[in-house]
XYZ file of C-alpha atoms in Angstrom:
404
model
C 0.363 0.357 0.066
C 2.646 2.459 -0.967
C 0.085 4.240 -3.621
C -0.839 7.599 -3.016
C -4.636 7.303 -2.751
C -5.678 11.115 -1.915
C -6.811 11.367 -5.139
C -9.052 7.724 -4.919
C -13.217 7.766 -4.567
C -13.881 5.631 -1.211
C -15.028 2.461 -3.998
C -11.948 2.192 -5.298
C -10.229 2.794 -1.915
C -12.184 -0.131 -1.363
C -10.936 -2.032 -4.313
C -7.245 -1.349 -3.556
C -7.743 -2.119 -0.017
C -9.142 -6.170 -1.512
C -6.896 -6.563 -3.735
C -4.288 -5.808 -1.257
C -4.957 -7.781 1.378
C -6.444 -10.873 -0.302
C -3.432 -12.581 -1.510
C -2.449 -12.540 1.949
C -6.124 -13.131 4.104
C -5.522 -16.589 3.033
C -2.576 -16.524 3.478
C -1.831 -19.869 6.303
C 1.050 -17.504 7.187
C -0.103 -15.095 8.846
C 2.795 -12.479 9.780
C 1.682 -11.019 6.785
C -1.446 -10.073 7.880
C -0.945 -8.631 11.011
C 1.901 -6.196 9.903
C -0.541 -4.467 7.518
C -3.234 -4.168 9.736
C -1.229 -3.184 12.026
C -0.255 -0.845 9.624
C -2.756 0.176 7.962
C -4.447 1.272 11.464
C -4.746 5.111 10.793
C -5.293 5.459 7.828
C -7.927 3.065 6.839
C -9.618 1.536 9.642
C -12.962 3.044 8.640
C -13.492 0.872 5.440
C -15.492 -2.821 5.679
C -11.923 -3.988 2.985
C -10.206 -3.165 6.571
C -12.105 -4.267 9.023
C -12.955 -7.099 7.025
C -9.546 -8.346 7.099
C -9.163 -7.538 10.179
C -11.790 -9.930 10.822
C -9.697 -11.839 9.361
C -6.470 -11.521 11.193
C -8.787 -11.211 15.075
C -9.476 -15.366 13.223
C -6.182 -16.316 13.109
C -6.281 -15.635 17.042
C -9.086 -17.148 17.408
C -10.768 -13.944 19.195
C -14.258 -15.302 16.391
C -16.246 -13.214 18.566
C -14.376 -10.444 18.814
C -14.037 -11.035 14.625
C -18.058 -11.667 14.922
C -18.754 -8.351 15.937
C -16.894 -6.847 12.989
C -18.907 -9.548 10.904
C -21.775 -8.656 11.351
C -21.735 -4.608 11.630
C -20.051 -5.651 8.156
C -22.795 -8.016 7.317
C -25.517 -5.527 8.060
C -23.681 -2.704 5.844
C -22.613 -4.389 3.327
C -25.535 -6.914 2.673
C -25.216 -8.623 -1.122
C -21.409 -9.355 0.188
C -21.135 -12.969 0.027
C -17.416 -13.321 0.958
C -18.351 -11.219 4.635
C -21.418 -13.372 4.268
C -19.319 -16.637 4.013
C -16.700 -15.440 6.848
C -19.744 -14.908 9.375
C -21.058 -18.065 9.325
C -17.454 -19.749 9.340
C -16.722 -17.365 12.567
C -20.832 -19.453 14.353
C -19.345 -22.445 13.246
C -16.109 -21.689 15.362
C -18.098 -20.729 18.382
C -20.323 -23.816 18.028
C -22.776 -22.082 16.915
C -24.607 -24.038 14.772
C -28.491 -22.104 14.372
C -27.000 -18.596 13.613
C -23.893 -20.327 11.232
C -27.865 -21.745 9.015
C -29.235 -18.166 9.065
C -25.664 -17.024 8.125
C -24.950 -19.380 5.267
C -28.953 -19.443 4.047
C -28.531 -14.810 3.928
C -25.331 -16.088 1.314
C -27.099 -18.533 -0.233
C -29.429 -15.213 -0.939
C -26.943 -13.657 -2.370
C -25.024 -16.051 -4.226
C -27.101 -19.288 -5.186
C -24.104 -20.859 -7.517
C -21.707 -20.696 -5.053
C -20.252 -24.527 -4.525
C -18.525 -24.017 -1.095
C -21.331 -22.592 0.322
C -23.919 -24.822 -1.338
C -21.345 -27.728 0.231
C -20.575 -26.599 4.064
C -24.349 -25.987 4.382
C -25.497 -29.026 3.824
C -22.860 -30.036 5.500
C -23.771 -28.871 8.557
C -27.928 -29.091 8.549
C -25.932 -33.090 7.879
C -24.562 -32.333 11.106
C -27.960 -30.788 13.790
C -29.852 -33.587 11.961
C -27.436 -36.320 13.483
C -26.769 -34.322 16.445
C -30.465 -34.738 17.776
C -31.123 -38.478 15.851
C -28.229 -39.996 18.227
C -28.901 -37.736 21.235
C -28.399 -39.505 24.299
C -26.584 -42.519 22.758
C -24.097 -43.648 24.385
C -20.230 -45.141 23.576
C -19.730 -45.504 19.817
C -18.619 -48.182 18.105
C -14.634 -47.020 17.614
C -12.527 -45.330 19.500
C -10.488 -43.845 16.908
C -10.789 -45.267 13.342
C -8.268 -44.216 10.466
C -9.475 -43.275 6.892
C -6.602 -43.826 4.285
C -6.811 -43.410 0.371
C -4.108 -46.069 -1.068
C -2.619 -46.762 -4.644
C 0.537 -49.203 -4.826
C 1.274 -48.802 -1.189
C 2.193 -52.892 -0.809
C 5.842 -52.156 0.325
C 5.394 -50.943 4.242
C 1.802 -51.380 4.721
C 1.695 -54.808 7.023
C 4.391 -52.495 9.009
C 1.463 -49.144 8.801
C -1.289 -51.493 9.535
C 0.433 -53.035 12.528
C 1.980 -50.109 14.102
C -1.260 -47.679 14.149
C -3.495 -50.771 15.936
C -0.569 -50.705 18.257
C -1.035 -46.857 19.270
C -4.925 -46.712 19.413
C -6.839 -47.652 16.918
C -9.584 -49.981 16.513
C -10.341 -49.294 12.683
C -9.048 -48.225 9.431
C -11.745 -47.429 6.530
C -9.173 -48.159 3.466
C -9.789 -47.315 -0.055
C -7.091 -49.059 -2.315
C -7.585 -47.245 -6.071
C -6.805 -49.866 -7.958
C -3.598 -51.244 -6.772
C -1.325 -52.961 -9.109
C 0.658 -53.987 -6.425
C 0.586 -56.372 -3.891
C -1.642 -54.259 -1.456
C -5.196 -56.076 -1.444
C -2.946 -59.266 -0.656
C -1.270 -56.558 1.895
C -4.329 -55.973 3.787
C -6.100 -59.540 3.635
C -2.879 -60.807 5.535
C -3.207 -58.810 8.707
C -4.619 -61.258 11.443
C -7.598 -58.817 12.684
C -9.480 -58.804 9.265
C -12.757 -57.119 11.699
C -10.681 -53.954 12.085
C -10.854 -53.489 7.845
C -13.196 -51.912 6.143
C -12.070 -52.773 2.701
C -13.232 -50.551 -1.085
C -12.187 -50.848 -3.858
C -12.773 -48.457 -6.268
C -12.247 -48.187 -9.834
C -10.817 -45.072 -11.908
C -10.015 -41.095 -10.945
C -10.926 -41.371 -6.969
C -8.650 -39.171 -5.267
C -8.261 -38.693 -1.115
C -11.486 -36.125 -1.562
C -13.566 -39.156 -3.265
C -12.531 -41.702 0.040
C -12.405 -39.227 3.085
C -16.144 -38.081 1.572
C -17.388 -40.847 0.826
C -16.082 -41.862 4.555
C -17.571 -38.678 6.190
C -20.946 -39.674 4.775
C -20.478 -43.538 5.544
C -19.630 -43.669 9.289
C -19.879 -40.576 10.426
C -21.337 -41.825 13.733
C -19.510 -44.835 13.971
C -16.505 -43.875 15.546
C -16.010 -41.230 17.893
C -12.300 -40.204 16.386
C -11.058 -40.326 13.008
C -7.683 -39.505 11.485
C -7.081 -38.764 8.416
C -4.261 -39.495 7.317
C -1.648 -41.390 4.361
C -0.410 -45.272 4.169
C 3.688 -42.837 4.307
C 2.437 -41.157 7.694
C 2.678 -42.989 10.879
C 0.424 -40.841 13.332
C 1.297 -42.198 17.164
C 2.281 -40.170 20.394
C 5.277 -38.668 21.942
C 5.162 -38.830 25.482
C 2.744 -42.942 26.763
C 2.419 -45.552 24.333
C -1.339 -44.416 22.663
C -2.770 -41.764 21.259
C -6.108 -42.126 22.982
C -4.799 -40.779 26.364
C -3.724 -37.614 23.824
C -7.380 -36.976 22.312
C -8.611 -37.362 26.255
C -6.400 -34.294 27.176
C -8.373 -32.202 24.706
C -11.674 -32.528 26.260
C -14.743 -31.569 23.590
C -12.684 -30.452 21.014
C -14.005 -31.188 17.779
C -10.491 -31.637 15.733
C -7.236 -31.828 16.682
C -4.329 -30.282 14.405
C -1.278 -32.655 14.389
C 1.898 -31.966 12.528
C 4.164 -33.732 10.108
C 8.331 -34.029 11.435
C 9.377 -35.352 7.941
C 11.700 -37.919 7.633
C 14.686 -38.871 4.636
C 16.399 -41.756 3.304
C 18.534 -42.054 5.307
C 21.055 -42.805 2.118
C 19.176 -45.602 0.865
C 19.688 -46.272 -2.893
C 16.921 -49.668 -2.510
C 14.355 -50.198 0.089
C 15.866 -51.246 2.755
C 15.186 -54.963 4.683
C 14.276 -53.385 8.137
C 11.070 -51.414 8.929
C 10.500 -48.543 7.240
C 10.573 -46.246 10.840
C 13.587 -48.830 12.484
C 15.534 -47.566 8.859
C 14.370 -44.205 8.302
C 15.632 -42.641 11.391
C 16.556 -38.874 9.711
C 14.257 -35.720 9.704
C 14.599 -32.299 8.477
C 15.600 -29.765 11.122
C 12.537 -28.451 13.492
C 12.013 -24.938 11.557
C 11.768 -27.092 8.154
C 8.644 -25.186 6.261
C 6.724 -28.759 5.620
C 6.569 -29.362 9.460
C 3.879 -26.627 9.957
C 1.720 -28.617 7.138
C -0.808 -30.499 9.862
C -3.048 -33.452 9.178
C -6.480 -33.842 11.273
C -8.021 -35.657 14.105
C -11.379 -35.035 14.071
C -14.601 -36.014 15.499
C -16.522 -37.230 12.459
C -19.601 -36.423 13.114
C -18.715 -32.251 13.451
C -17.390 -32.268 9.976
C -19.432 -30.092 8.226
C -17.302 -30.093 5.088
C -13.279 -31.630 4.336
C -11.534 -28.298 2.606
C -8.647 -30.693 1.360
C -6.783 -33.883 2.138
C -5.430 -31.225 5.317
C -7.960 -29.680 7.186
C -11.739 -30.183 7.364
C -15.203 -27.561 8.221
C -15.958 -28.543 11.964
C -18.709 -26.575 13.481
C -16.470 -26.245 16.993
C -12.739 -24.702 16.678
C -9.797 -26.906 16.551
C -7.446 -27.717 18.852
C -3.440 -28.511 19.243
C -2.341 -31.070 21.401
C -2.294 -28.997 23.941
C -6.043 -28.074 23.972
C -5.125 -24.596 22.887
C -6.708 -23.563 20.345
C -5.873 -22.598 16.307
C -7.142 -21.765 13.088
C -5.444 -23.709 10.087
C -5.579 -22.463 6.747
C -4.143 -24.029 3.301
C -3.550 -27.866 5.960
C -0.828 -24.853 8.228
C -0.824 -23.864 11.910
C 0.659 -21.019 11.978
C 2.819 -22.279 15.263
C 4.072 -26.491 14.961
C 3.739 -28.108 18.220
C 5.355 -32.317 18.451
C 5.409 -32.629 22.264
C 2.918 -34.914 22.551
C 1.388 -36.178 18.915
C 3.554 -36.175 16.062
C 3.039 -37.250 11.759
C 6.064 -38.867 11.356
C 6.097 -38.486 7.503
C 8.529 -40.935 5.583
C 8.193 -38.954 1.860
C 11.261 -40.090 0.329
C 12.491 -43.439 1.871
C 14.567 -44.456 0.264
C 15.949 -43.509 -3.827
C 14.234 -46.719 -5.712
C 11.000 -46.499 -3.265
C 11.124 -42.819 -3.996
C 11.163 -43.371 -8.309
C 8.151 -45.709 -7.399
C 5.902 -43.014 -5.730
C 6.669 -40.636 -8.278
C 5.949 -42.946 -10.698
C 2.467 -43.896 -9.677
C 2.190 -39.954 -9.614
C -0.468 -38.035 -7.442
C -4.162 -38.515 -6.558
C -5.288 -36.529 -9.465
C -7.234 -37.260 -13.125
C -5.882 -38.482 -16.000
C -3.657 -35.678 -18.534
C -3.731 -33.404 -15.247
C -0.186 -31.148 -15.498
C 0.510 -31.825 -11.659
C -0.119 -35.450 -11.892
C 2.862 -35.750 -11.893
C 5.375 -33.632 -9.400
C 9.380 -33.458 -10.267
C 12.514 -34.620 -8.352
C 13.023 -31.869 -6.786
C 9.694 -31.303 -5.321
C 11.228 -35.165 -3.796
C 15.170 -34.393 -3.729
C 14.303 -30.980 -1.553
C 12.328 -32.816 0.982
C 15.278 -35.303 1.392
C 16.532 -33.743 4.667
C 18.406 -36.173 7.060
C 20.337 -33.130 9.225
C 18.537 -34.446 12.550
C 18.758 -38.516 14.310
C 15.164 -38.964 15.249
C 14.416 -42.061 17.371
C 11.198 -40.949 19.478
C 8.923 -43.417 17.562
C 11.658 -46.416 17.955
C 10.512 -47.075 21.615
C 7.578 -48.890 19.535
C 9.941 -51.024 17.685
C 9.904 -53.843 19.816
C 6.676 -54.441 19.758
C 6.031 -54.080 15.865
C 9.028 -56.345 15.182
C 7.138 -58.736 16.997
C 3.107 -58.491 15.721
C 4.927 -57.670 11.974
C 7.199 -61.418 12.013
C 4.309 -63.256 13.697
C-alpha cells in the first residue's frame, strides 16, 4: 500500500484494499496480514475491506467472538457481500453456534446461490445438526479411534503401517484401494484382525477427497474420532503409549491438528530390509517449512465439510495437541507442535521407493499437469539433518507383531 491514494474515491480505495489484502488473508503464515493490518490502522480503519481483514486477523488469533462482532456489523452495512456472510458463518461455526451459522449460510446463499462451497458447507452443517438430534443420548460409539486412508500401490510398508497404528490405539481402518496393481490387497488380507478393516476397492479417478467424503457420509456416527492420514504417515503419541490418552486431554474439542515431521532417505538407494520406522531415522530440522503442515484427527459427527486432505471444516474450533485453539489455513498452522503427538512423514524413503512413488503420481485425474511432480520437489524433502529415534520406542513390540 505504498500508493498515493489521496485522490482515490472511496470505492477505489475499497477495491485497492481488497486486492491488497486478498492474498494475505489466504496465506497460512499470518504475519504479513497481521503486520499490514497494524500498519494501515490509522489510514484505513473506516473502510470495510480493512475491517474485513481485521476480522481475519482476529480469527487467526482464535478471537472468534470479536471477529464475529465486526462481521455482523459489516454484514448489516453490506448485506449483498457473500464473502462477509461466508466468513461470518465460519465464525459462528468456530463458536459452535449452529443456528446462527445456518441462518448466515441461508443469507449468503440468497446472495450467491451458485456457490458450490456455500452449498456444500450448508448441507454438511444440516447433516451434523440432524445427526446430533438422531443420536442424542446414544452411548459410546462402536470405535474409539479409526483411520481413513486412500491407497494406491502402497504394499511395501503397509503391513507395518497397519500393525503400528493398532499398537498406538487405532481400533478400525477404513481403507480405499484405488486400483492398486501391486500386493496391496494381499497385504490387507494378511492382517491378522480382519474385523478391524473396512475395505473398499474403487475404480477410476478416486483421490483422497472422494475417499474422505465417502467415509464421512457412510461412517459419520461409527467412531468417536477419525484420523485422516496417508500410508506414508505414521501417527503416534510422543509421550505415553496411546493416541487416545492424548485425545482425552483435549476435552470436547471437535478436531486436533497434528503436525508432520519430515523424514529423509537415510542415504538408502534401495528399499532397506528393516522396518520403515527403523530404517529411516533422520529428518529435517525443526524449522523445516513442511513441519507446519498438519493432518487432522476429527470427531466425524462434527464435520461440516472436508476442505482438502489436511483439514476439515467442523462445528467448533480446532485445537493443537495441548488443547490450545488454532485456526488452520490451507492445512497449515502458524505454530507447529510435536511434544505430545506427531506424524512421521516418510515421504521420500529410499531412492528406489521414491521413483516408484513419483511414477505412481498424485491422486489427480489423468492428464492433470500436477499429477507427476518434478524430482526437485522430492529431493528438496530428502533431508537427513537430525537423528530422531522417538518413534522407535514402539519398535520391539512392532517387530513381534509384523514377524509373527
